[in-house]
């Protein structure tokens, strides 16, 4: 039991550290290509050498951090090529996930979809009314929940995990658009309403087209 509890405590610490680093990578506080030194991170975020190293290994598996041979860790790059590749993967994975979810649709899942879009609408109104780091993070979390919900009924744990991985990789591009004031919320909200309605009506072709448009605009493809 003692060893079991310690393992569980270690996992909790790593989860908390990973959440903090994900947030700071997304907001650009840990910028692309920055070297990540264990001791400096410990002073900033806490934890032990072991827990911080495990955290960086976890984030490396998620594609947010790069482990370089004999040179430690660094924040993953954020080039135009990176953005285009993430966009490609999000489109492939999320469209497949939504298609399978709609094939497996249940009343319970449809209710979850409605609730996720409702929460997103509230978060979007909040971030427009009082834009700051708190409302931005809440908005991004609500966006993430919508995209997770759309694929969760696919019944493929690996697909769901992959969709979450590529969403996390896209967050810093997504939040940069918000910081730069390059999001048309009126257009965005109208598209999201149409997407929700298409999903609930079982209109797969329309839903997939709207999801693709949402993801492309989510990553600012108009500037590519």
Short mmCIF file of C-alpha atoms in Angstrom, two decimals:
data_model
loop_
_atom_site.label_atom_id
_atom_site.label_comp_id
_atom_site.label_asym_id
_atom_site.label_seq_id
_atom_site.Cartn_x
_atom_site.Cartn_y
_atom_site.Cartn_z
CA UNK A 1 0.00 0.00 0.00
CA UNK A 2 2.80 2.43 0.83
CA UNK A 3 4.45 1.92 -2.53
CA UNK A 4 1.09 2.11 -4.26
CA UNK A 5 0.25 5.41 -2.58
CA UNK A 6 3.62 6.88 -3.45
CA UNK A 7 3.17 5.92 -7.09
CA UNK A 8 -0.26 7.54 -7.08
CA UNK A 9 1.13 10.69 -5.48
CA UNK A 10 3.89 10.83 -8.10
CA UNK A 11 1.32 10.53 -10.87
CA UNK A 12 -0.71 13.36 -9.34
CA UNK A 13 2.33 15.65 -9.16
CA UNK A 14 3.29 14.86 -12.76
CA UNK A 15 -0.29 15.53 -13.90
CA UNK A 16 -0.30 18.92 -12.15
CA UNK A 17 3.10 19.88 -13.54
CA UNK A 18 2.11 18.78 -17.04
CA UNK A 19 -1.07 20.87 -16.86
CA UNK A 20 0.93 23.95 -15.84
CA UNK A 21 3.52 23.50 -18.57
CA UNK A 22 0.85 22.84 -21.22
CA UNK A 23 -0.85 26.09 -20.22
CA UNK A 24 2.38 28.10 -20.39
CA UNK A 25 3.36 26.60 -23.73
CA UNK A 26 -0.11 27.42 -25.07
CA UNK A 27 0.11 31.03 -23.86
CA UNK A 28 3.67 31.45 -25.15
CA UNK A 29 5.18 31.92 -21.69
CA UNK A 30 7.41 29.01 -22.67
CA UNK A 31 8.10 30.02 -26.28
CA UNK A 32 8.91 27.71 -29.20
CA UNK A 33 12.42 26.23 -29.16
CA UNK A 34 13.15 27.38 -25.61
CA UNK A 35 15.49 25.02 -23.78
CA UNK A 36 13.89 23.42 -20.73
CA UNK A 37 16.34 22.84 -17.91
CA UNK A 38 15.19 20.66 -15.06
CA UNK A 39 16.49 22.87 -12.25
CA UNK A 40 15.04 26.05 -13.72
CA UNK A 41 11.67 24.39 -14.20
CA UNK A 42 11.71 23.06 -10.63
CA UNK A 43 12.30 26.57 -9.29
CA UNK A 44 9.42 27.89 -11.38
CA UNK A 45 6.87 25.07 -11.02
CA UNK A 46 8.02 22.93 -8.09
CA UNK A 47 8.34 19.17 -8.02
CA UNK A 48 11.39 16.94 -7.82
CA UNK A 49 13.97 16.18 -10.48
CA UNK A 50 12.24 12.86 -11.06
CA UNK A 51 8.72 14.30 -11.36
CA UNK A 52 9.87 17.11 -13.67
CA UNK A 53 11.75 14.68 -15.91
CA UNK A 54 8.66 12.45 -16.09
CA UNK A 55 6.57 15.52 -16.91
CA UNK A 56 8.85 16.45 -19.80
CA UNK A 57 8.77 12.87 -21.08
CA UNK A 58 4.97 12.98 -21.00
CA UNK A 59 4.85 16.28 -22.87
CA UNK A 60 7.39 14.90 -25.35
CA UNK A 61 5.02 12.00 -26.07
CA UNK A 62 2.26 14.57 -26.64
CA UNK A 63 4.37 16.49 -29.15
CA UNK A 64 4.64 19.66 -27.07
CA UNK A 65 8.26 19.14 -26.01
CA UNK A 66 11.16 17.69 -27.96
CA UNK A 67 13.77 15.46 -26.34
CA UNK A 68 17.13 15.91 -28.03
CA UNK A 69 19.95 13.39 -27.67
CA UNK A 70 22.44 14.58 -25.03
CA UNK A 71 20.96 18.08 -25.13
CA UNK A 72 17.95 17.66 -22.89
CA UNK A 73 14.52 19.07 -23.68
CA UNK A 74 13.14 22.08 -25.52
CA UNK A 75 9.71 23.43 -26.40
CA UNK A 76 8.61 22.13 -29.77
CA UNK A 77 9.00 24.51 -32.70
CA UNK A 78 6.01 26.44 -34.05
CA UNK A 79 6.83 27.06 -37.70
CA UNK A 80 4.42 27.49 -40.59
CA UNK A 81 5.22 23.91 -41.58
CA UNK A 82 4.34 22.74 -38.05
CA UNK A 83 1.03 24.59 -38.23
CA UNK A 84 0.11 23.12 -41.59
CA UNK A 85 0.96 19.59 -40.43
CA UNK A 86 -1.10 19.96 -37.25
CA UNK A 87 -3.99 21.31 -39.31
CA UNK A 88 -3.75 18.33 -41.65
CA UNK A 89 -3.78 15.84 -38.78
CA UNK A 90 -6.64 17.54 -36.93
CA UNK A 91 -8.77 17.46 -40.07
CA UNK A 92 -8.06 13.80 -40.73
CA UNK A 93 -8.57 12.58 -37.18
CA UNK A 94 -11.49 14.76 -36.05
CA UNK A 95 -13.53 14.30 -39.22
CA UNK A 96 -13.14 10.53 -38.97
CA UNK A 97 -14.03 10.70 -35.27
CA UNK A 98 -17.16 12.79 -35.86
CA UNK A 99 -18.29 10.54 -38.68
CA UNK A 100 -18.00 7.47 -36.46
CA UNK A 101 -19.64 9.29 -33.55
CA UNK A 102 -22.64 10.17 -35.70
CA UNK A 103 -22.92 6.54 -36.79
CA UNK A 104 -23.00 5.55 -33.11
CA UNK A 105 -25.12 8.48 -31.94
CA UNK A 106 -27.20 8.06 -28.80
CA UNK A 107 -29.56 10.43 -27.03
CA UNK A 108 -27.03 10.71 -24.21
CA UNK A 109 -24.22 11.71 -26.58
CA UNK A 110 -26.44 14.23 -28.35
CA UNK A 111 -27.24 15.78 -24.97
CA UNK A 112 -23.53 16.04 -24.21
CA UNK A 113 -22.96 17.72 -27.59
CA UNK A 114 -25.66 20.30 -26.85
CA UNK A 115 -24.21 20.99 -23.40
CA UNK A 116 -20.67 21.40 -24.78
CA UNK A 117 -21.76 23.93 -27.40
CA UNK A 118 -23.86 25.79 -24.81
CA UNK A 119 -20.85 26.07 -22.47
CA UNK A 120 -18.68 27.23 -25.36
CA UNK A 121 -21.13 29.99 -26.21
CA UNK A 122 -21.02 31.22 -22.61
CA UNK A 123 -17.19 31.12 -22.55
CA UNK A 124 -17.03 33.06 -25.82
CA UNK A 125 -19.27 35.80 -24.45
CA UNK A 126 -17.09 35.97 -21.33
CA UNK A 127 -13.81 36.29 -23.20
CA UNK A 128 -15.24 39.00 -25.43
CA UNK A 129 -16.59 40.97 -22.48
CA UNK A 130 -13.49 40.70 -20.29
CA UNK A 131 -10.48 39.37 -22.22
CA UNK A 132 -7.73 38.23 -19.86
CA UNK A 133 -5.70 35.08 -19.22
CA UNK A 134 -8.44 33.53 -17.07
CA UNK A 135 -11.28 33.96 -19.58
CA UNK A 136 -8.95 33.01 -22.45
CA UNK A 137 -8.07 29.74 -20.74
CA UNK A 138 -11.72 29.02 -19.94
CA UNK A 139 -12.62 29.72 -23.55
CA UNK A 140 -9.88 27.45 -24.85
CA UNK A 141 -10.94 24.70 -22.43
CA UNK A 142 -14.53 25.03 -23.69
CA UNK A 143 -13.30 24.79 -27.30
CA UNK A 144 -11.33 21.68 -26.39
CA UNK A 145 -14.38 20.11 -24.73
CA UNK A 146 -16.48 20.60 -27.87
CA UNK A 147 -13.90 18.93 -30.09
CA UNK A 148 -13.44 16.06 -27.63
CA UNK A 149 -17.20 15.58 -27.38
CA UNK A 150 -17.63 15.37 -31.14
CA UNK A 151 -15.29 12.36 -31.35
CA UNK A 152 -15.96 10.64 -28.04
CA UNK A 153 -18.76 8.43 -29.43
CA UNK A 154 -16.39 7.03 -32.07
CA UNK A 155 -15.72 4.16 -29.64
CA UNK A 156 -12.03 4.31 -30.49
CA UNK A 157 -9.87 5.19 -27.47
CA UNK A 158 -6.81 5.57 -29.70
CA UNK A 159 -8.58 7.99 -32.03
CA UNK A 160 -9.87 10.00 -29.06
CA UNK A 161 -6.37 10.19 -27.58
CA UNK A 162 -4.89 11.22 -30.92
CA UNK A 163 -7.50 13.95 -31.39
CA UNK A 164 -6.66 15.34 -27.93
CA UNK A 165 -2.93 15.21 -28.70
CA UNK A 166 -3.22 17.25 -31.89
CA UNK A 167 -5.65 19.70 -30.28
CA UNK A 168 -3.09 20.34 -27.53
CA UNK A 169 -0.43 20.92 -30.17
CA UNK A 170 -2.66 23.50 -31.85
CA UNK A 171 -3.56 25.50 -28.75
CA UNK A 172 -0.76 28.07 -28.98
CA UNK A 173 -1.73 28.93 -32.57
CA UNK A 174 -5.38 29.13 -31.53
CA UNK A 175 -4.68 31.40 -28.55
CA UNK A 176 -2.36 33.59 -30.63
CA UNK A 177 -5.32 34.45 -32.87
CA UNK A 178 -7.26 35.51 -29.78
CA UNK A 179 -4.42 37.68 -28.46
CA UNK A 180 -4.02 39.33 -31.86
CA UNK A 181 -7.77 40.04 -32.19
CA UNK A 182 -8.05 37.95 -35.34
CA UNK A 183 -11.18 36.00 -34.40
CA UNK A 184 -14.56 37.03 -35.82
CA UNK A 185 -16.76 35.76 -33.01
CA UNK A 186 -20.03 36.52 -34.80
CA UNK A 187 -19.06 34.35 -37.75
CA UNK A 188 -17.63 31.74 -35.42
CA UNK A 189 -20.76 31.49 -33.29
CA UNK A 190 -23.03 31.21 -36.34
CA UNK A 191 -20.89 28.36 -37.70
CA UNK A 192 -20.86 26.56 -34.36
CA UNK A 193 -24.64 26.82 -34.11
CA UNK A 194 -24.97 25.35 -37.61
CA UNK A 195 -22.49 22.58 -36.73
CA UNK A 196 -24.38 21.62 -33.59
CA UNK A 197 -27.68 21.57 -35.50
CA UNK A 198 -26.21 19.44 -38.29
CA UNK A 199 -24.83 16.92 -35.80
CA UNK A 200 -28.14 16.64 -33.95
CA UNK A 201 -30.06 16.33 -37.24
CA UNK A 202 -27.79 13.50 -38.41
CA UNK A 203 -26.62 15.51 -41.43
CA UNK A 204 -23.18 13.94 -41.66
CA UNK A 205 -21.95 15.54 -44.87
CA UNK A 206 -22.91 19.04 -43.70
CA UNK A 207 -21.52 18.44 -40.22
CA UNK A 208 -18.16 17.29 -41.57
CA UNK A 209 -17.93 20.30 -43.90
CA UNK A 210 -18.70 22.68 -41.03
CA UNK A 211 -16.20 20.93 -38.74
CA UNK A 212 -13.50 21.28 -41.40
CA UNK A 213 -14.26 24.98 -41.75
CA UNK A 214 -14.20 25.38 -37.97
CA UNK A 215 -10.80 23.71 -37.61
CA UNK A 216 -9.30 25.66 -40.53
CA UNK A 217 -10.49 28.99 -39.13
CA UNK A 218 -9.51 27.88 -35.63
CA UNK A 219 -5.90 27.77 -36.80
CA UNK A 220 -6.10 30.95 -38.88
CA UNK A 221 -5.75 29.22 -42.23
CA UNK A 222 -6.81 32.42 -43.97
CA UNK A 223 -3.32 33.73 -43.24
CA UNK A 224 -1.52 30.69 -44.67
#
